[in-house]
mmCIF file with all atom_site columns, C-alpha atoms in Angstrom:
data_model
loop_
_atom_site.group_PDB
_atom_site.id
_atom_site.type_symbol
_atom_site.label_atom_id
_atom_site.label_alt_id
_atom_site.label_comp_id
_atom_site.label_asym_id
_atom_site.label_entity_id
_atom_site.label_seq_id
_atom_site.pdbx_PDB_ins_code
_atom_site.Cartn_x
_atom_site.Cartn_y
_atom_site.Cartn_z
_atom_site.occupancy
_atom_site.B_iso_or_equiv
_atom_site.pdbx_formal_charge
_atom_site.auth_seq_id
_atom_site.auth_comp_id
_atom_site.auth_asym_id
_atom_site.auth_atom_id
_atom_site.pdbx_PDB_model_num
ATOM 1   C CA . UNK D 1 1   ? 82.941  113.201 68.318 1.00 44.00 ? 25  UNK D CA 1
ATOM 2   C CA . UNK D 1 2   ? 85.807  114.454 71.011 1.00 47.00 ? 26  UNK D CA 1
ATOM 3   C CA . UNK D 1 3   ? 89.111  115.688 69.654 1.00 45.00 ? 27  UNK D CA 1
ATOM 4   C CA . UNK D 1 4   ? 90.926  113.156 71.317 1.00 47.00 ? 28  UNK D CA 1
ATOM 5   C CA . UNK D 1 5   ? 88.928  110.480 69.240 1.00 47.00 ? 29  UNK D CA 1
ATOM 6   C CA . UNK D 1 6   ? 89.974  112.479 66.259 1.00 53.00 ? 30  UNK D CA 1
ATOM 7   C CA . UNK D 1 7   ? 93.297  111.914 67.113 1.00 71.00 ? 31  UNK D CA 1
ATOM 8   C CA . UNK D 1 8   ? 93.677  108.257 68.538 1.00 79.00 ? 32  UNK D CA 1
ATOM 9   C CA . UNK D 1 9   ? 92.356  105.512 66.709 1.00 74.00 ? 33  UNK D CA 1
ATOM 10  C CA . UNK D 1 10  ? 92.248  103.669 69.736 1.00 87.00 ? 34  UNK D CA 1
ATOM 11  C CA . UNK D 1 11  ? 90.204  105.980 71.474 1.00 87.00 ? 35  UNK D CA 1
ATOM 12  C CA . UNK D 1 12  ? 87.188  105.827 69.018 1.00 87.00 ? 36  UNK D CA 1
ATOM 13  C CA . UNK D 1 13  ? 87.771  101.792 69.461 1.00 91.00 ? 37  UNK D CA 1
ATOM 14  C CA . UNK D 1 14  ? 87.235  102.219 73.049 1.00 92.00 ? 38  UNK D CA 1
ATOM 15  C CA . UNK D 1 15  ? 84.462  104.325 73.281 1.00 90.00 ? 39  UNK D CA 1
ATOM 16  C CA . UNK D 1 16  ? 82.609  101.940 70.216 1.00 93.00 ? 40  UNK D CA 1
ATOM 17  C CA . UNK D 1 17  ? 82.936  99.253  72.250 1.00 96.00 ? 41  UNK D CA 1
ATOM 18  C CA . UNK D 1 18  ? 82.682  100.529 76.055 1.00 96.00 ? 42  UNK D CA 1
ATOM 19  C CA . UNK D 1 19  ? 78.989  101.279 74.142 1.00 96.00 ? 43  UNK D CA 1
ATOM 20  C CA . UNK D 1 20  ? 78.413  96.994  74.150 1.00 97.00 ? 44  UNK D CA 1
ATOM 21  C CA . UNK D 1 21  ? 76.434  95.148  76.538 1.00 97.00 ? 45  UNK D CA 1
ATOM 22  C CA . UNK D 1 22  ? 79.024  94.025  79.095 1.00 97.00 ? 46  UNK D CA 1
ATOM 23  C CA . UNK D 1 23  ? 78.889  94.331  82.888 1.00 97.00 ? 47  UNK D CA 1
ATOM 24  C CA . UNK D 1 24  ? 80.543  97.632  83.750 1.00 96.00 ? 48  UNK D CA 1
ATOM 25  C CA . UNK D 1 25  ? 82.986  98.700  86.578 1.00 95.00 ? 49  UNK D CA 1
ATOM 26  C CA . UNK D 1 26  ? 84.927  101.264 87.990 1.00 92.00 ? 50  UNK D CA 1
ATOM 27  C CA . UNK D 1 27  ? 88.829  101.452 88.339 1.00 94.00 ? 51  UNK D CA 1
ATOM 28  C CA . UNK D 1 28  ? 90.370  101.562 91.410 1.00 93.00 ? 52  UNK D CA 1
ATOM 29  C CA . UNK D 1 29  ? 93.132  104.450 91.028 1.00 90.00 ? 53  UNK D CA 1
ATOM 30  C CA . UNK D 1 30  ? 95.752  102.759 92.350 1.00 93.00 ? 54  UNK D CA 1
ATOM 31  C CA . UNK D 1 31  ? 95.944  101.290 88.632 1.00 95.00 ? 55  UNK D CA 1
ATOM 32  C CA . UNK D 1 32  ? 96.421  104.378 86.650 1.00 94.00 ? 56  UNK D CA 1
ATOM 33  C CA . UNK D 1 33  ? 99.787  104.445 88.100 1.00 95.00 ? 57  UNK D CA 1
ATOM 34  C CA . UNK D 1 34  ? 100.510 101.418 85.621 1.00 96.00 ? 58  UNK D CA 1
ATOM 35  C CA . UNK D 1 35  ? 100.701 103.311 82.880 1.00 96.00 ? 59  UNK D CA 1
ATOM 36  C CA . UNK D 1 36  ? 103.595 105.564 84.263 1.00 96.00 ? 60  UNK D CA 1
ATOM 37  C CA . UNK D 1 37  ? 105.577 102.565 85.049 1.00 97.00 ? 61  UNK D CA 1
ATOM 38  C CA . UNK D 1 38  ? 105.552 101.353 81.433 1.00 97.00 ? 62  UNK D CA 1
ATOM 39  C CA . UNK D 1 39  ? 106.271 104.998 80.617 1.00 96.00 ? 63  UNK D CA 1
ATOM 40  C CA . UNK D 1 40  ? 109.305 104.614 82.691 1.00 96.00 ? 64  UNK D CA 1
ATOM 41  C CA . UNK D 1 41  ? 110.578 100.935 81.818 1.00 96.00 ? 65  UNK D CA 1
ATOM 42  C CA . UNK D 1 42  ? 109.754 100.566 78.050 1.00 95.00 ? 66  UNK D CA 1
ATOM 43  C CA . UNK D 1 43  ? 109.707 103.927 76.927 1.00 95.00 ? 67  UNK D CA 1
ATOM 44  C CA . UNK D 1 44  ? 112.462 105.327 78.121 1.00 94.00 ? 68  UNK D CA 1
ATOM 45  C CA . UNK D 1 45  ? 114.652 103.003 80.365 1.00 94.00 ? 69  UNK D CA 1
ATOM 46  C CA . UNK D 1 46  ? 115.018 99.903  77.780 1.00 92.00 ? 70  UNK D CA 1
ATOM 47  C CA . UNK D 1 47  ? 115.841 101.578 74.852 1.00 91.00 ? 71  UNK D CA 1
ATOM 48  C CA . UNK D 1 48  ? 118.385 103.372 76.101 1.00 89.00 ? 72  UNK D CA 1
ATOM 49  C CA . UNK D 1 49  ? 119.597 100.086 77.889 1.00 89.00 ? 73  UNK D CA 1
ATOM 50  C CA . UNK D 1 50  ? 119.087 97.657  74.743 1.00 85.00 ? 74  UNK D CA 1
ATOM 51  C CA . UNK D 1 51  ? 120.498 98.949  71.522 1.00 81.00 ? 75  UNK D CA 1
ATOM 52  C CA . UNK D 1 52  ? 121.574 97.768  68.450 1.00 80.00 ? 76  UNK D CA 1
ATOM 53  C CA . UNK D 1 53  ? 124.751 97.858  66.912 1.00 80.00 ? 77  UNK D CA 1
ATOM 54  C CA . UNK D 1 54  ? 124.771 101.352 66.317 1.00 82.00 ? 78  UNK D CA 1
ATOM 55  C CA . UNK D 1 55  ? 123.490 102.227 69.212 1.00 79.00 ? 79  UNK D CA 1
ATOM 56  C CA . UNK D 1 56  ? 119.392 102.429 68.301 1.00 83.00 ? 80  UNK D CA 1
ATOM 57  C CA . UNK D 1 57  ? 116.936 101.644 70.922 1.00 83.00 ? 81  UNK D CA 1
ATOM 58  C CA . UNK D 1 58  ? 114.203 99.943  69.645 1.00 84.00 ? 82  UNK D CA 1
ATOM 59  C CA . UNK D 1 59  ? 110.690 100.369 70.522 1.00 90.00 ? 83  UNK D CA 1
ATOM 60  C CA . UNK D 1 60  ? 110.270 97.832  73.886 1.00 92.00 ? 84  UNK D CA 1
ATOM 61  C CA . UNK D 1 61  ? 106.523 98.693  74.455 1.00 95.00 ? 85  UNK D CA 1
ATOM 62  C CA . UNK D 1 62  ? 105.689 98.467  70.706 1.00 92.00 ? 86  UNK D CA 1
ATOM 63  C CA . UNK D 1 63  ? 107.750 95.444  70.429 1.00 92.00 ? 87  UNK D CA 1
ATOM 64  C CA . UNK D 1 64  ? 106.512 93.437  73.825 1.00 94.00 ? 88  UNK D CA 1
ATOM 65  C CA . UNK D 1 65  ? 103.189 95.047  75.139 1.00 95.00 ? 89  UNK D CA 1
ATOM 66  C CA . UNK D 1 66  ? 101.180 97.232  72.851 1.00 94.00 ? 90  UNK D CA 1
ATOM 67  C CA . UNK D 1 67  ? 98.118  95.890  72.585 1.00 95.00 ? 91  UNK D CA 1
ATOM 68  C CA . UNK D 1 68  ? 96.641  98.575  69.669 1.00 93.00 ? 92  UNK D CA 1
ATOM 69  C CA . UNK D 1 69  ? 99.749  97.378  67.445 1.00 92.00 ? 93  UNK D CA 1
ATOM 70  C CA . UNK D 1 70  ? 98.635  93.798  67.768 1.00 94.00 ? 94  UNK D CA 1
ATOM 71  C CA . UNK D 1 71  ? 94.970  94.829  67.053 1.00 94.00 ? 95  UNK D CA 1
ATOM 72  C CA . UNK D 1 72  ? 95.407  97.042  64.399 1.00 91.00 ? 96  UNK D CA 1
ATOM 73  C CA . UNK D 1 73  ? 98.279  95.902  62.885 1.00 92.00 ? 97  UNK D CA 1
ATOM 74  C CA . UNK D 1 74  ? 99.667  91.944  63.899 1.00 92.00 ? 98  UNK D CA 1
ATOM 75  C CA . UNK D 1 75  ? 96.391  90.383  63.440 1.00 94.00 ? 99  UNK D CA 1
ATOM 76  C CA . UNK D 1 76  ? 95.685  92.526  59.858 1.00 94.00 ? 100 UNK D CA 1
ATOM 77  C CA . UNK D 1 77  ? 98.970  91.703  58.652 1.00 93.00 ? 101 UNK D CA 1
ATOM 78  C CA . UNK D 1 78  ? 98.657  87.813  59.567 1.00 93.00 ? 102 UNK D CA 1
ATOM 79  C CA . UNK D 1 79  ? 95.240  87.245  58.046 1.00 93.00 ? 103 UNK D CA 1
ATOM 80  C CA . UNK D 1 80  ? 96.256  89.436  54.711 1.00 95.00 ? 104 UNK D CA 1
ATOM 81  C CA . UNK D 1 81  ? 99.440  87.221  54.684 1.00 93.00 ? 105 UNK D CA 1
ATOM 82  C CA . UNK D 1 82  ? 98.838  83.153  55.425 1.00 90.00 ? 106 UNK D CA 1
ATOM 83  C CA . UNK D 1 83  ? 102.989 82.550  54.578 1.00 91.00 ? 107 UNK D CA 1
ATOM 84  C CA . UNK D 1 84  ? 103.670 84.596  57.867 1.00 90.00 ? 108 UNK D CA 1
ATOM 85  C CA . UNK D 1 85  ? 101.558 82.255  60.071 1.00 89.00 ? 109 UNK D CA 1
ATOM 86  C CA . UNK D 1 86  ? 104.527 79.896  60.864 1.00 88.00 ? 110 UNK D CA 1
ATOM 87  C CA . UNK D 1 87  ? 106.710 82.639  62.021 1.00 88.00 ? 111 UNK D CA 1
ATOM 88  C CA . UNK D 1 88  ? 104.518 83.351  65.058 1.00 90.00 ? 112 UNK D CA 1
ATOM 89  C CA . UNK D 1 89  ? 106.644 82.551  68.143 1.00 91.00 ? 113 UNK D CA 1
ATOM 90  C CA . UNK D 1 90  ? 105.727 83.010  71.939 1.00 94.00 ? 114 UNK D CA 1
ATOM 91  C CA . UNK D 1 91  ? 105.981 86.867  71.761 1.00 93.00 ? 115 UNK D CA 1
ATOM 92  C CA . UNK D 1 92  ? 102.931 87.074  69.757 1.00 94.00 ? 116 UNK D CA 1
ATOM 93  C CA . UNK D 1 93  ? 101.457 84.391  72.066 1.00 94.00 ? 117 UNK D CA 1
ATOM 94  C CA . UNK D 1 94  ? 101.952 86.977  75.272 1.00 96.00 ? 118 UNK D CA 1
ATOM 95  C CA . UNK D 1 95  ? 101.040 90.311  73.321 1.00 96.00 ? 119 UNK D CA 1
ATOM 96  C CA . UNK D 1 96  ? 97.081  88.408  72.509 1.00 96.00 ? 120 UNK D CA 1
ATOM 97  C CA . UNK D 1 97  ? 96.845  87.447  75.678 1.00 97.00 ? 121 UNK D CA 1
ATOM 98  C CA . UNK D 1 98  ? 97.556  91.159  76.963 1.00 97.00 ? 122 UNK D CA 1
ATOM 99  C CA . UNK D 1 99  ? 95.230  92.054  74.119 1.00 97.00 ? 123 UNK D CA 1
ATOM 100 C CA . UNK D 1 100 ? 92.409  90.200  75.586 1.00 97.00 ? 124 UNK D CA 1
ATOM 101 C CA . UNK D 1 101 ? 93.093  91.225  78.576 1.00 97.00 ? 125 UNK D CA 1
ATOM 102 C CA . UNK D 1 102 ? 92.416  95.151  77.160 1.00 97.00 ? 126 UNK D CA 1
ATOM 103 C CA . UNK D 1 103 ? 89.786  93.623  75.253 1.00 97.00 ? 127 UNK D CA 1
ATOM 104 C CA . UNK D 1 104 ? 87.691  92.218  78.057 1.00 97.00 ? 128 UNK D CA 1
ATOM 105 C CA . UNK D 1 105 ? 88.837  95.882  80.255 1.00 97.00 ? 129 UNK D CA 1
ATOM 106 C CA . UNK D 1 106 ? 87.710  98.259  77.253 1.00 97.00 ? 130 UNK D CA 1
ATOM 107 C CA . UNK D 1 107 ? 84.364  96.656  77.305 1.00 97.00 ? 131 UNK D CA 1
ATOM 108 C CA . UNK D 1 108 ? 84.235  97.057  81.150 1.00 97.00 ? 132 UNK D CA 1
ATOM 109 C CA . UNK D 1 109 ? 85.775  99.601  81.914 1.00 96.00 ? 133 UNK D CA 1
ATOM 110 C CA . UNK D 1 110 ? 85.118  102.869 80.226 1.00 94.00 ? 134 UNK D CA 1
ATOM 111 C CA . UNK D 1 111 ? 88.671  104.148 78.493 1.00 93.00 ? 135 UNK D CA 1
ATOM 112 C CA . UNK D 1 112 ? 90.448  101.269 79.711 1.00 96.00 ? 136 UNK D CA 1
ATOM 113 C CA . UNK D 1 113 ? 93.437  101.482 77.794 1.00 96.00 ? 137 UNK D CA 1
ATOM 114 C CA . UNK D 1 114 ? 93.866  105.361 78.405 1.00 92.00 ? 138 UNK D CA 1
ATOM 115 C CA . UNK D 1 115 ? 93.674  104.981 82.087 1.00 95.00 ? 139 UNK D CA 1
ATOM 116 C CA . UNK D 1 116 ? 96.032  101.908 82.701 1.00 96.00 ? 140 UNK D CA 1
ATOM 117 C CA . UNK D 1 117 ? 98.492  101.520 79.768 1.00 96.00 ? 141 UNK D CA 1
ATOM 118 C CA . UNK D 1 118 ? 98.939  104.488 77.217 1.00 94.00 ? 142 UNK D CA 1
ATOM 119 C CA . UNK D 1 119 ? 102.531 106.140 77.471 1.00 94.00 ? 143 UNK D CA 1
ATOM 120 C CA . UNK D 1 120 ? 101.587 108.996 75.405 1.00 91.00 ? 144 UNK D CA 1
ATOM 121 C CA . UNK D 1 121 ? 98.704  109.032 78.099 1.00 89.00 ? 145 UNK D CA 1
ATOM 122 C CA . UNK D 1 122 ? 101.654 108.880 80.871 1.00 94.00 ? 146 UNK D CA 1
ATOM 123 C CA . UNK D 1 123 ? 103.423 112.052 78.881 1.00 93.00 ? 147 UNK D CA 1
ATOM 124 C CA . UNK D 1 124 ? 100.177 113.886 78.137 1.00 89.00 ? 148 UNK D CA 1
ATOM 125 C CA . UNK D 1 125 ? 99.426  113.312 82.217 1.00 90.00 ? 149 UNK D CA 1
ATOM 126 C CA . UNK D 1 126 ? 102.663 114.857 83.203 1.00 92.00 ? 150 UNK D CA 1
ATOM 127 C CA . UNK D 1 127 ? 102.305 117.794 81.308 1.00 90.00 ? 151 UNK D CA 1
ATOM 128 C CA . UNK D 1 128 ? 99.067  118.870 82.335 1.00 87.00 ? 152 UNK D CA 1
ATOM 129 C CA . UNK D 1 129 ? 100.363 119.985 84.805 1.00 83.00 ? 153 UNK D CA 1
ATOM 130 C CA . UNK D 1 130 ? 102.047 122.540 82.837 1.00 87.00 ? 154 UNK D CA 1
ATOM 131 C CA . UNK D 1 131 ? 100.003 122.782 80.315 1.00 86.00 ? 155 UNK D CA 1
ATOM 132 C CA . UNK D 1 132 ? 99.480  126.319 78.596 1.00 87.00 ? 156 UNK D CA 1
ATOM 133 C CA . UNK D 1 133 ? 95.911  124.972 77.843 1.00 87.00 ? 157 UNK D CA 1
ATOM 134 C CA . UNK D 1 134 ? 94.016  124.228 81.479 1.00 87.00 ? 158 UNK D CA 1
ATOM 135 C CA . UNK D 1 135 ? 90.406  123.860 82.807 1.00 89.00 ? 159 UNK D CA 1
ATOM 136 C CA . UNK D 1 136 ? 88.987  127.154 84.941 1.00 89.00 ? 160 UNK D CA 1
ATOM 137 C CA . UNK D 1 137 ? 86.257  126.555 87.245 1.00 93.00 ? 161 UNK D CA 1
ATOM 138 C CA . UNK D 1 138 ? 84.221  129.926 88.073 1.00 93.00 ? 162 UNK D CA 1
ATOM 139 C CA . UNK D 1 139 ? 83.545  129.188 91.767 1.00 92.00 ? 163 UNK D CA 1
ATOM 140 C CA . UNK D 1 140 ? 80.801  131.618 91.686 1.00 94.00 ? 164 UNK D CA 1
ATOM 141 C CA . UNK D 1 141 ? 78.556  129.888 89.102 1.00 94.00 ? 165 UNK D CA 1
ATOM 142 C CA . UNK D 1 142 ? 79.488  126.790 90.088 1.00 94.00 ? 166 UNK D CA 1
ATOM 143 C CA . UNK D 1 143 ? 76.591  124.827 92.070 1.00 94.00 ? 167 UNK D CA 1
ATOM 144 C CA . UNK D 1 144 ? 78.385  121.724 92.666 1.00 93.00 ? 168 UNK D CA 1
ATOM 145 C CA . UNK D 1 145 ? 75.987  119.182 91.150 1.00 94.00 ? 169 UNK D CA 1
ATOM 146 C CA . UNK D 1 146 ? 78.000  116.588 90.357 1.00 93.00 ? 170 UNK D CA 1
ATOM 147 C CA . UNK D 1 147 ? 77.120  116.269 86.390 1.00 95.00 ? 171 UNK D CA 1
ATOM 148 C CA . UNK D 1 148 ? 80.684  117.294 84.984 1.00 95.00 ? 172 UNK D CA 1
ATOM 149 C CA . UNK D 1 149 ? 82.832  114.552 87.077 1.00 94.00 ? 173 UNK D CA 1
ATOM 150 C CA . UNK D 1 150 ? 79.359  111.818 86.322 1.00 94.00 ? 174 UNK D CA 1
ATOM 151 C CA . UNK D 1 151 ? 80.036  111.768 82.377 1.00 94.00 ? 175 UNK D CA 1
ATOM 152 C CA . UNK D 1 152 ? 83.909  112.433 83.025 1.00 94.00 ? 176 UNK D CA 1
ATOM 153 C CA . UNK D 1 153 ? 84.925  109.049 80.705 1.00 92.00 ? 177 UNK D CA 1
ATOM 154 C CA . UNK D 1 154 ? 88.456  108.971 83.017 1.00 92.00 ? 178 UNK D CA 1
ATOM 155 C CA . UNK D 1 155 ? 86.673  109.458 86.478 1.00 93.00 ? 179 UNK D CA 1
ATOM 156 C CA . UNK D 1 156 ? 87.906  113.270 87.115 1.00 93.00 ? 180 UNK D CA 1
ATOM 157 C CA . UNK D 1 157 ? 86.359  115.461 89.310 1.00 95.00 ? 181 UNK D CA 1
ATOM 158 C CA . UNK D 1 158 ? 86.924  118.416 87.199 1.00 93.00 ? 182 UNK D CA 1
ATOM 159 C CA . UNK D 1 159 ? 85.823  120.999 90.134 1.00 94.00 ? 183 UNK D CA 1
ATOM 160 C CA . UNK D 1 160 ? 88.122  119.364 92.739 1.00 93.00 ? 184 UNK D CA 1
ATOM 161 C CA . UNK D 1 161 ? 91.045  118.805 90.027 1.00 91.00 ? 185 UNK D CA 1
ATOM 162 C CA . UNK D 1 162 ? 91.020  120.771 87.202 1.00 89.00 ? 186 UNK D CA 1
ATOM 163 C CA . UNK D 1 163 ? 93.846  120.095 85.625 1.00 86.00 ? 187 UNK D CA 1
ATOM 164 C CA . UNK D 1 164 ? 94.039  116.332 86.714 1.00 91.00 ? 188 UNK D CA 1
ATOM 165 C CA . UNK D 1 165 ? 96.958  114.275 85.165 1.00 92.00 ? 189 UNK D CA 1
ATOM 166 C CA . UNK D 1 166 ? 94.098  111.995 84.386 1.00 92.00 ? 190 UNK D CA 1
ATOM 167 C CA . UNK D 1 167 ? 91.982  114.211 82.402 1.00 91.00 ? 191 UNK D CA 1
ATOM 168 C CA . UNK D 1 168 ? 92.529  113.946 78.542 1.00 87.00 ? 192 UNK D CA 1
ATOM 169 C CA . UNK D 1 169 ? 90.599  117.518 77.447 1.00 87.00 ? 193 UNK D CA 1
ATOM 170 C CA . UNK D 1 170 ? 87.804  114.908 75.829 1.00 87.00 ? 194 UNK D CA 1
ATOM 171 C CA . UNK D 1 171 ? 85.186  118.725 77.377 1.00 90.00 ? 195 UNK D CA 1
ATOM 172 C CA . UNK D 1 172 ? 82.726  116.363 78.013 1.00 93.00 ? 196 UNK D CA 1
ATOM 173 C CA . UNK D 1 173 ? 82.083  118.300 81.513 1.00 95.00 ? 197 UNK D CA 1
ATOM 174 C CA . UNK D 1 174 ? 82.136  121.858 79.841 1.00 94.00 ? 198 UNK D CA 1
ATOM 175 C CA . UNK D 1 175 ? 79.586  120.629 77.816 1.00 94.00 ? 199 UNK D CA 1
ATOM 176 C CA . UNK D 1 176 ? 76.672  119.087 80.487 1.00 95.00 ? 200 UNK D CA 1
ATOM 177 C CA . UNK D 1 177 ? 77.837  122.188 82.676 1.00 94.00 ? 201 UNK D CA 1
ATOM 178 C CA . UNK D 1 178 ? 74.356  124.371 82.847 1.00 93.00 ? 202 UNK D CA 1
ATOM 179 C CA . UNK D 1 179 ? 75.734  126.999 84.979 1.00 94.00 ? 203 UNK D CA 1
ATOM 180 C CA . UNK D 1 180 ? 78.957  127.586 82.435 1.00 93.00 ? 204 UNK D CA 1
ATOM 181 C CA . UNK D 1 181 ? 81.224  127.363 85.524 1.00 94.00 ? 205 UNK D CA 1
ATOM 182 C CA . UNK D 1 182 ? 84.112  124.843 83.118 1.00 94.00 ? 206 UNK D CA 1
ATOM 183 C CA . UNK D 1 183 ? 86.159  126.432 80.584 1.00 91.00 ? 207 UNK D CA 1
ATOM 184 C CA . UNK D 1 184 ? 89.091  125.316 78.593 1.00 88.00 ? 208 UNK D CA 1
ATOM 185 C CA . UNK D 1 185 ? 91.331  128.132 77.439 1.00 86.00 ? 209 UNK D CA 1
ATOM 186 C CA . UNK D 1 186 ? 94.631  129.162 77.180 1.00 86.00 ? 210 UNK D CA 1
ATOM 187 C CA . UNK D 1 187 ? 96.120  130.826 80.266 1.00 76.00 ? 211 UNK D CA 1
ATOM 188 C CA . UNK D 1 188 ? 99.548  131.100 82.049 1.00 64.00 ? 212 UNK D CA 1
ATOM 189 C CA . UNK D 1 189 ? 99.492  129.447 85.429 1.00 56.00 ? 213 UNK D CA 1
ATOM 190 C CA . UNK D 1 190 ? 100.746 131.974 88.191 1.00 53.00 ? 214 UNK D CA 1
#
């Protein structure tokens, strides 16, 4: 099991069920840029816009689009707790349908979630680009077969982009790598 499955619940959910018979597809890229957007609006633009009376932002993509809070938390809570039932209003209503939605895309589309809606995703993304902790490809060993961006779960070409906003360090490519040409380490980009 990755690291990053370690970490995120979700993530083991995703990769459990990407494992189910279901017709499988590929993303186009233009939708990875999704994620950033709800980085942007619901992360950090309406909770600085909508507070409360003393001036606390809630949590606008917990509250209207999170998907994993529904799953692993809505739904729990309303079947543990029948006297909540009647309290479910439209909200709810939007954030199963958007659950589905993932639903149907996790099973598809391999890391589904990760690719098109995660914030922390968004965040991680951004600062792999600075990241202390990067991908080196040895350009002499490296044969360019093809294996390390094939079982890349997020569709990185780890030899063209190394350090890929995309990539979430799951070392899945250092891993089928024969010719040892991938490494993760810690280095100082110059």
């Amino acid at each position: 099991m990755e690291s990053n499955q370690k970490l995120c619940p979700f993530g083991l959910l995703q990769e459990l069920l990407y494992k189910l018979p279901f017709p499988k597809k590929k993303l186009w890229k233009g939708f990875t840029w999704i994620k950033y957007i709800l980085l942007a609006v619901f992360v950090l633009l309406l909770p600085v816009v909508k507070t409360n009376v003393v001036g606390s932002g809630a949590p606008a993509f917990c509250e209207y689009i999170c998907p994993v809070g529904t799953l692993e938390g809505g739904i729990p809570l309303l079947s543990t707790h029948p006297e909540l039932r009647h309290v479910i209003g439209t909200l709810f209503s939007v954030k199963m349908m958007i659950l589905v939605i993932t639903l149907v895309g996790i099973l598809s589309i391999c890391r589904f979630f990760c690719k098109v809606m995660c914030p922390l995703g968004a965040i991680y993304g951004i600062l792999n680009k600075v990241s202390f902790f990067r991908m080196d490809v040895d350009w002499e060993k490296c044969i360019h077969c093809g294996k390390c961006s094939s079982v890349c779960p997020m569709d990185v070409d780890p030899v063209e982009t190394p350090d890929s906003a995309e990539c979430i360090r799951c070392g899945k490519c250092t891993q089928i790598c024969s010719k040892d040409a991938l490494k993760f380490g810690v280095k100082v980009k110059r």
